[in-house]
mmCIF file of C-alpha atoms in Angstrom:
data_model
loop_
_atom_site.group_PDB
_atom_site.id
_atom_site.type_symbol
_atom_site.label_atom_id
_atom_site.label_comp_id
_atom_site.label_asym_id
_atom_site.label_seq_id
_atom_site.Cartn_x
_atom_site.Cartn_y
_atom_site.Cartn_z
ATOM 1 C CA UNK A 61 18.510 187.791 21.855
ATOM 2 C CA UNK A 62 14.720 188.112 20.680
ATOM 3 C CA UNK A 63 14.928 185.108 18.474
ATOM 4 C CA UNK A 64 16.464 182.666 21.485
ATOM 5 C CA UNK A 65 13.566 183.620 23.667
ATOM 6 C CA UNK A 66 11.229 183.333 20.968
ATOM 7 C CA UNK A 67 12.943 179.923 20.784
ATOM 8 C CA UNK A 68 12.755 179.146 24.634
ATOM 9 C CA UNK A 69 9.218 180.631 24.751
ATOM 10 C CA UNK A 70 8.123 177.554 21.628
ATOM 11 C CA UNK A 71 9.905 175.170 23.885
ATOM 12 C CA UNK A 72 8.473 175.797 27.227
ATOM 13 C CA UNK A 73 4.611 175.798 25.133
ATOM 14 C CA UNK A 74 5.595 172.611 23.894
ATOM 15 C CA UNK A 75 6.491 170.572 27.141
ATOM 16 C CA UNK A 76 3.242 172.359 28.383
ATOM 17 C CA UNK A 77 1.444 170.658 25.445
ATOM 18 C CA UNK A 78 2.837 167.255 26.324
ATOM 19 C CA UNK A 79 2.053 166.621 30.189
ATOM 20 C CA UNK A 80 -1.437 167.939 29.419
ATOM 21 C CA UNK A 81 -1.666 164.287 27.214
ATOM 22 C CA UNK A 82 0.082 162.618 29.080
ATOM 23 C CA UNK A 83 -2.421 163.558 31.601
ATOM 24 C CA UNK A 84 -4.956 163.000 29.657
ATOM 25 C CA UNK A 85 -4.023 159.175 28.851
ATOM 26 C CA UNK A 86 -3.360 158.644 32.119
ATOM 27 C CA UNK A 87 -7.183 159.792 33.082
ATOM 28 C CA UNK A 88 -8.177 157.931 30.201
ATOM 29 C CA UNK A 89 -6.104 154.427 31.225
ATOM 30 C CA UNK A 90 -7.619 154.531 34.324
ATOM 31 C CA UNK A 91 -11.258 154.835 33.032
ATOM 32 C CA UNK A 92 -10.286 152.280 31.031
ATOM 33 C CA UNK A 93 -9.470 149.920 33.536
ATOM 34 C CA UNK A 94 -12.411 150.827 35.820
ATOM 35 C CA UNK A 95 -14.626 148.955 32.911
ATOM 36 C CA UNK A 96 -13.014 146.255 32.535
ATOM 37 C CA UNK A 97 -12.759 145.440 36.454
ATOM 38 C CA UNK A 98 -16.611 146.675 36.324
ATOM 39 C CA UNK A 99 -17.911 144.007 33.662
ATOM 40 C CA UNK A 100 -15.531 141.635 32.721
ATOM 41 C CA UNK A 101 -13.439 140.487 36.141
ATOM 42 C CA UNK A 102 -17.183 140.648 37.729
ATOM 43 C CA UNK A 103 -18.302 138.650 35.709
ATOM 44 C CA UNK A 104 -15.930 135.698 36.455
ATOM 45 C CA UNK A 105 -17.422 133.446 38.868
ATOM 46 C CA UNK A 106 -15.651 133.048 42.317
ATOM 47 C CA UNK A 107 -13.988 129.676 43.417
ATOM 48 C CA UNK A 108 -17.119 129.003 45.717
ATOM 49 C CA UNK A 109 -19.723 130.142 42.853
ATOM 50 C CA UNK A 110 -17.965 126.968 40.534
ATOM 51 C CA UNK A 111 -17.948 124.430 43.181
ATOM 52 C CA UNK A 112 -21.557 124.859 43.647
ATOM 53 C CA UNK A 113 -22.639 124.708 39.874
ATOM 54 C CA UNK A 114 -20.421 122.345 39.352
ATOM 55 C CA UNK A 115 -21.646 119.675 42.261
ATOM 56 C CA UNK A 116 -25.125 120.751 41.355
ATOM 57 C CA UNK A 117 -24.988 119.703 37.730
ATOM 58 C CA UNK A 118 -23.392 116.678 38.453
ATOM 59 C CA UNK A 119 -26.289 114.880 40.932
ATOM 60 C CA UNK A 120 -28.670 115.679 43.043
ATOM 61 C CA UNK A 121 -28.095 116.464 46.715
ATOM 62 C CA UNK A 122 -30.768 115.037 49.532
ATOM 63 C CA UNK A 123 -33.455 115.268 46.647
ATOM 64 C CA UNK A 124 -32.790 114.529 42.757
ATOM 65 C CA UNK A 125 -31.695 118.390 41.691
ATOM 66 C CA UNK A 126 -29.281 120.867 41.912
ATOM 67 C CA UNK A 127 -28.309 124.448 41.769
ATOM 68 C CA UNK A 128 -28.765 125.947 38.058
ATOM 69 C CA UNK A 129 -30.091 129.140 36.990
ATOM 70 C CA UNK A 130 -33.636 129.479 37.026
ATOM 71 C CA UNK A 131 -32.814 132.260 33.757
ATOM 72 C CA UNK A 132 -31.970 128.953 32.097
ATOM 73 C CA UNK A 133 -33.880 129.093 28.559
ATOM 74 C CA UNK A 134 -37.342 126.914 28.589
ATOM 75 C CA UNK A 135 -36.424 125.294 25.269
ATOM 76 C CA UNK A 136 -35.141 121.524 24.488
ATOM 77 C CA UNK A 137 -31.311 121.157 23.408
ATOM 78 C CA UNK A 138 -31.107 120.203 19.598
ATOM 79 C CA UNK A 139 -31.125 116.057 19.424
ATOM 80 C CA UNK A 140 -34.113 115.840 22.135
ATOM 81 C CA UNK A 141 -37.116 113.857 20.472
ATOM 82 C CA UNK A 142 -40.333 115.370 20.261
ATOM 83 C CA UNK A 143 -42.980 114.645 23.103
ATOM 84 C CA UNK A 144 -45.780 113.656 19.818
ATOM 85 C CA UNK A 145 -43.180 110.483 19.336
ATOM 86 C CA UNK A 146 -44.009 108.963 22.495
ATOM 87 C CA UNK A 147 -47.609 110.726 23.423
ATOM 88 C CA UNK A 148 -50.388 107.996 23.899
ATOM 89 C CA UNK A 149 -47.804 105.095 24.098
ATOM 90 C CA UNK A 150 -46.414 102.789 26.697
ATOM 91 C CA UNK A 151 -43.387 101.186 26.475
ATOM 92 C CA UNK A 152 -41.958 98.382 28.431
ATOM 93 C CA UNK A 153 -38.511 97.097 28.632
ATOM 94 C CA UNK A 154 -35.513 96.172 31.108
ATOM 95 C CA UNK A 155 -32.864 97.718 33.156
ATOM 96 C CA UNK A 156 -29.829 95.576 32.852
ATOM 97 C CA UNK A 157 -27.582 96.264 36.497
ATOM 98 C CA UNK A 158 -24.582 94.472 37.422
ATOM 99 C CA UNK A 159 -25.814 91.661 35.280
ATOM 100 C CA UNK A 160 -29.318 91.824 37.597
ATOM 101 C CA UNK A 161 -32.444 92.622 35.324
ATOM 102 C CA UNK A 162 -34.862 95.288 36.187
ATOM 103 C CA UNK A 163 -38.068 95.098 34.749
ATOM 104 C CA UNK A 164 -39.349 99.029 33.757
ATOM 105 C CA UNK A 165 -42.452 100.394 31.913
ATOM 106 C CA UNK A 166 -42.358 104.011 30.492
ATOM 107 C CA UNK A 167 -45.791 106.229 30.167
ATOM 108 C CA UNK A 168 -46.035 108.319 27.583
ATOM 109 C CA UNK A 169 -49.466 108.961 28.635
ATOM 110 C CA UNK A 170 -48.165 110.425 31.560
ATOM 111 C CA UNK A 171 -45.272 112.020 30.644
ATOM 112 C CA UNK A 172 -44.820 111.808 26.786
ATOM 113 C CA UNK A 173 -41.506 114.606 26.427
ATOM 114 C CA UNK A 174 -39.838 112.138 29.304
ATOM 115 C CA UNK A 175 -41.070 109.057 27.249
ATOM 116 C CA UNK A 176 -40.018 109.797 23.892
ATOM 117 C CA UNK A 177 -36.484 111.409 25.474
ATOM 118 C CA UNK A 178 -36.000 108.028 27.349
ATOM 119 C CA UNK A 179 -37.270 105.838 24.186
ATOM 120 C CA UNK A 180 -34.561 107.193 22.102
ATOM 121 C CA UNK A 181 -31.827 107.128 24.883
ATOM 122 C CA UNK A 182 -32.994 103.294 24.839
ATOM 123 C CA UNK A 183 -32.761 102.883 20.684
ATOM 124 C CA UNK A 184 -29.338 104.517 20.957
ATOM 125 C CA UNK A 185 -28.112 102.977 23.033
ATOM 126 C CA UNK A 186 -26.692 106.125 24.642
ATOM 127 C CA UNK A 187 -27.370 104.766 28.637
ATOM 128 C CA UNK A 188 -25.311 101.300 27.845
ATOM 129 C CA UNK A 189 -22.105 101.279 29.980
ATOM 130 C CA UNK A 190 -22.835 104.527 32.081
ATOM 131 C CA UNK A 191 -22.641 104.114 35.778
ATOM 132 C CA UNK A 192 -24.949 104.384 38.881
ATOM 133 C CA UNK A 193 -23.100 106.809 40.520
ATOM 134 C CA UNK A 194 -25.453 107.945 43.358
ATOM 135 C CA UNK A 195 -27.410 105.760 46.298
ATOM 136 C CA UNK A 196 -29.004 107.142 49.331
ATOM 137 C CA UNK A 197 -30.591 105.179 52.260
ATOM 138 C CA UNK A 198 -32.197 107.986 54.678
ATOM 139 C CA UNK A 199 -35.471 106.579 55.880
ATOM 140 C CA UNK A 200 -36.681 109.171 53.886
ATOM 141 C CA UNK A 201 -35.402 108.730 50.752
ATOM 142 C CA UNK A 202 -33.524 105.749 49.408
ATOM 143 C CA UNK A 203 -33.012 106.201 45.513
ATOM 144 C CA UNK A 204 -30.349 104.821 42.864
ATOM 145 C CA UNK A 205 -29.538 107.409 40.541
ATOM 146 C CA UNK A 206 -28.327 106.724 37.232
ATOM 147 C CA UNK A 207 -27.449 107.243 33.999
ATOM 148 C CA UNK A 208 -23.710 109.371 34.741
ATOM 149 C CA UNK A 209 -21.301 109.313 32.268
ATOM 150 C CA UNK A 210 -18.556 108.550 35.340
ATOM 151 C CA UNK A 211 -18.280 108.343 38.780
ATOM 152 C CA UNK A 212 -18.477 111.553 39.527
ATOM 153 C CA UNK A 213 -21.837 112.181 38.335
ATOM 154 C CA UNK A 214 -20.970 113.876 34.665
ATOM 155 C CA UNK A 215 -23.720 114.274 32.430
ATOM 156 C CA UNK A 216 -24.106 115.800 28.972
ATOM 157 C CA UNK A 217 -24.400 119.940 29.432
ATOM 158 C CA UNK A 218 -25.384 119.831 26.034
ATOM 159 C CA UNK A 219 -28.297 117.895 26.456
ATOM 160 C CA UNK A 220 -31.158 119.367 28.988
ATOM 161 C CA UNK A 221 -34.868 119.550 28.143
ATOM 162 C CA UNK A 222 -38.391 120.022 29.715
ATOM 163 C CA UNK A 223 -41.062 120.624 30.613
ATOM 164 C CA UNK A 224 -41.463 118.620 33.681
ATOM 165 C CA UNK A 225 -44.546 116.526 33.761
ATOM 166 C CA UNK A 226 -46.494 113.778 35.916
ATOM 167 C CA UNK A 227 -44.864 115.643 39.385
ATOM 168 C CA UNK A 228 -46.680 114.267 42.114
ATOM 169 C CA UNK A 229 -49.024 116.847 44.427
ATOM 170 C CA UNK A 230 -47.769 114.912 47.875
ATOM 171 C CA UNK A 231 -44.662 115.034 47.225
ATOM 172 C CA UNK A 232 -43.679 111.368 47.299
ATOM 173 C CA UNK A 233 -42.279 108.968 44.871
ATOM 174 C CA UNK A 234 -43.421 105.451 45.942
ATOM 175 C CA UNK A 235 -41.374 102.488 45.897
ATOM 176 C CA UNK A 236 -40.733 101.298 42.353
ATOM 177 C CA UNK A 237 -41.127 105.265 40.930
ATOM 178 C CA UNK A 238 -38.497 105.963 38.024
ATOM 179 C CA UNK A 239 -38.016 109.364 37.990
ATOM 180 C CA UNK A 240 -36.093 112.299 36.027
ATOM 181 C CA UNK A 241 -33.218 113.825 37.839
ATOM 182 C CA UNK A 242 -32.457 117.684 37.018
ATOM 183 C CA UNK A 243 -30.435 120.965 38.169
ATOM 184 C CA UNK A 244 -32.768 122.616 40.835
ATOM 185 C CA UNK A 245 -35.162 125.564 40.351
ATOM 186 C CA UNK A 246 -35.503 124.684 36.540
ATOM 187 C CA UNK A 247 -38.292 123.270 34.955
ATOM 188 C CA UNK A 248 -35.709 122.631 31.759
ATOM 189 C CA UNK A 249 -32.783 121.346 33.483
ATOM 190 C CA UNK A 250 -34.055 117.859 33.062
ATOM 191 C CA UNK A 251 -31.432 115.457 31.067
ATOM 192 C CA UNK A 252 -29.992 111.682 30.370
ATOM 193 C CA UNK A 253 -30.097 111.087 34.356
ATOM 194 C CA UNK A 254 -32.965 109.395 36.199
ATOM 195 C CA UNK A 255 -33.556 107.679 39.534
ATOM 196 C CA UNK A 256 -35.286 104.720 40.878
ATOM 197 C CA UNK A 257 -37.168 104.852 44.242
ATOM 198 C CA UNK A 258 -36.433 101.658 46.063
ATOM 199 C CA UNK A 259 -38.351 102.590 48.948
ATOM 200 C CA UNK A 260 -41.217 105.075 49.648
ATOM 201 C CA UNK A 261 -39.230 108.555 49.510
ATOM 202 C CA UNK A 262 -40.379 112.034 49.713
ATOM 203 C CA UNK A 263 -38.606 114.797 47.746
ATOM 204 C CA UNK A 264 -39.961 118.381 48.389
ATOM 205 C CA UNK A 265 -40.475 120.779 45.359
ATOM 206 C CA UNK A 266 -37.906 123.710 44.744
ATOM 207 C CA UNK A 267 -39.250 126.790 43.274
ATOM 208 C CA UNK A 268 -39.711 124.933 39.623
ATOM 209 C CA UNK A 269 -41.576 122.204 40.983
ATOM 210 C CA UNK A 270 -41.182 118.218 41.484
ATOM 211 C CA UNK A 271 -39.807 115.185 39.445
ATOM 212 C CA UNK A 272 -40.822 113.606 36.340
ATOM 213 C CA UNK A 273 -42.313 110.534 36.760
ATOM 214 C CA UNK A 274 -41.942 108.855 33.822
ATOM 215 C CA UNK A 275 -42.362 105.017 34.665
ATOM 216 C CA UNK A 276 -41.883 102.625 37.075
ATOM 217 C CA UNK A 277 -40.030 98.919 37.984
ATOM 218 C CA UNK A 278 -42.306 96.036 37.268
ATOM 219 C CA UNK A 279 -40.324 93.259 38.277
ATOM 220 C CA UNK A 280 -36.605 92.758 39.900
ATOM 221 C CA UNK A 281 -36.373 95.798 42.140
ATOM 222 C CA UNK A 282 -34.577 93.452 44.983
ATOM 223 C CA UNK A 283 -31.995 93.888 42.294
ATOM 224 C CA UNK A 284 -31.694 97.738 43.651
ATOM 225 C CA UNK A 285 -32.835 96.682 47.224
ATOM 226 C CA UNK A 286 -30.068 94.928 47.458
ATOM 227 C CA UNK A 287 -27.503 97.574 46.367
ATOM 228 C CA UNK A 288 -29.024 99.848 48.532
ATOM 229 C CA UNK A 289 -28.439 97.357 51.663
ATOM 230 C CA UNK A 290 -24.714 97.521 50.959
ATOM 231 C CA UNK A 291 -25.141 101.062 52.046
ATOM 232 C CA UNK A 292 -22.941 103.826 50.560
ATOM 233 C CA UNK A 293 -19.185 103.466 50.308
ATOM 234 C CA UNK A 294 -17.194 105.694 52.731
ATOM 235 C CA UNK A 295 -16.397 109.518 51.749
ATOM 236 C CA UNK A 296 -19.416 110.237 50.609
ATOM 237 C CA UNK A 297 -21.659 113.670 50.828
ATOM 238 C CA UNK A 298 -22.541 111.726 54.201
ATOM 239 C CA UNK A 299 -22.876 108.288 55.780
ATOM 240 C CA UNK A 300 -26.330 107.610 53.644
ATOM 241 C CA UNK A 301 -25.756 109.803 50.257
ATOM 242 C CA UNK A 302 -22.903 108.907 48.217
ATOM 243 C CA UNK A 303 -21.602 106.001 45.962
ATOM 244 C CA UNK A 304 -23.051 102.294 46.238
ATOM 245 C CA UNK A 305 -20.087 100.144 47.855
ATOM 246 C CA UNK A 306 -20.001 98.241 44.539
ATOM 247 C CA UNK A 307 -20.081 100.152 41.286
ATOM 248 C CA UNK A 308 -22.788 99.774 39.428
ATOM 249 C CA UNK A 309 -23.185 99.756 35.802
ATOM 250 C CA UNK A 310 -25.381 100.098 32.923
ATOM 251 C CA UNK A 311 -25.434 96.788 31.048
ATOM 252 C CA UNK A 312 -28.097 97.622 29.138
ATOM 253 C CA UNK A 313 -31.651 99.423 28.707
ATOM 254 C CA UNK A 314 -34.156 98.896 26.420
ATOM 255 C CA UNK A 315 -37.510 99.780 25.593
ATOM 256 C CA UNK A 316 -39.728 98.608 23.046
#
């Protein structure tokens, strides 16, 4: 009789032994999961959080920029030329649209990291068959933004540099202006994208500053006029900012 509830006694400590942990990794499980929701789910961007980023990389809204962390690193992407290739020099060349010539000159007085980038973008070749993907005709601004790898305004995430240079103090980009488009509120978000002023426009800094200047049309900028005149094709970001009517293409672009 002793030794069966010595026997009962072993069993009953036993069971006691086993919901304490299974308790135990049940506490534990749920810590567990409180982490991962804590630091990994968070950190997942929600659906609204990638439409912005990814419109804001793409093109710039009313002015040439977008939304991209201002965190972003202030250091060139490997490939990017270095400003002392370009410093002191001018170059002059042509913007080949549509099989319309545009005549451009590139400071590298003024903006010698913007010079040398564009210079080699030029000697590669890299801007030959990419589109135009962006016009706007507000009486406030009416650029032609180029340079996209597609219609939709794609450009190489892999290539972004800085710093910006040559920003103007008023604020405006005069008729003619070539300028460096870039994600907003960073000074190193600039990359293989530019725009061309066809009229006097006025862009307002963001917290990083203005646009890069880099150059401007010397000849043939009815070429741009006159896409802008065709006014934007319909279901665009509104009745002046979207795509020309026509496509437009890179030809060709060339500096020497």
């Amino acid at each position: 009789m002793e030794a069966k509830q010595e026997l009962r006694r072993g069993h009953e400590a036993r069971r006691r032994r086993d919901n304490v942990i299974a308790s135990a990794a049940v506490v534990v499980a749920i810590a567990l999961a409180g982490v991962l929701q804590g630091t990994v789910f968070a950190s997942n961007p929600t659906a609204a959080d990638y439409e912005a980023v990814k419109a804001g990389l793409s093109n710039p809204s009313a002015s040439p920029s977008a939304s991209a962390s201002p965190s972003a690193p202030a250091t060139n992407a490997p490939g990017v030329p270095a400003a002392s290739s370009a410093s002191g020099k001018t170059f002059n060349g042509s913007l080949v649209l549509n099989g319309g010539t545009v005549g451009v000159q590139v400071d590298g007085n003024a903006a010698p990291q913007a010079a040398a980038v564009f210079k080699s973008l030029a000697d590669q070749g890299t801007l030959k068959g990419r589109v135009c993907h962006r016009l706007t005709t507000s009486a406030s601004a009416s650029i032609l933004q180029c340079g996209a790898e597609d219609a939709t305004g794609k450009s190489d995430a892999s290539y972004t540099w800085g710093p910006l240079e040559n920003t103007p103090k008023d604020q405006k980009y005069p008729a003619g202006t070539i300028a460096v488009a870039r994600t907003s509120n960073n000074a190193y978000g600039n990359g293989q994208q530019f725009f061309i002023a066809y009229k006097d426009s006025t862009f307002p800094d963001d917290s990083a500053g203005g646009y890069t200047i880099v150059g401007h049309v010397t000849s043939g900028l009815d070429v741009i006029s006159k896409i802008g005149a065709a006014g934007v094709a319909p279901g665009g970001a509104s009745a002046d900012d979207g795509a020309p009517v026509t496509p437009v293409t890179i030809d060709s672009f060339t500096l020497n």
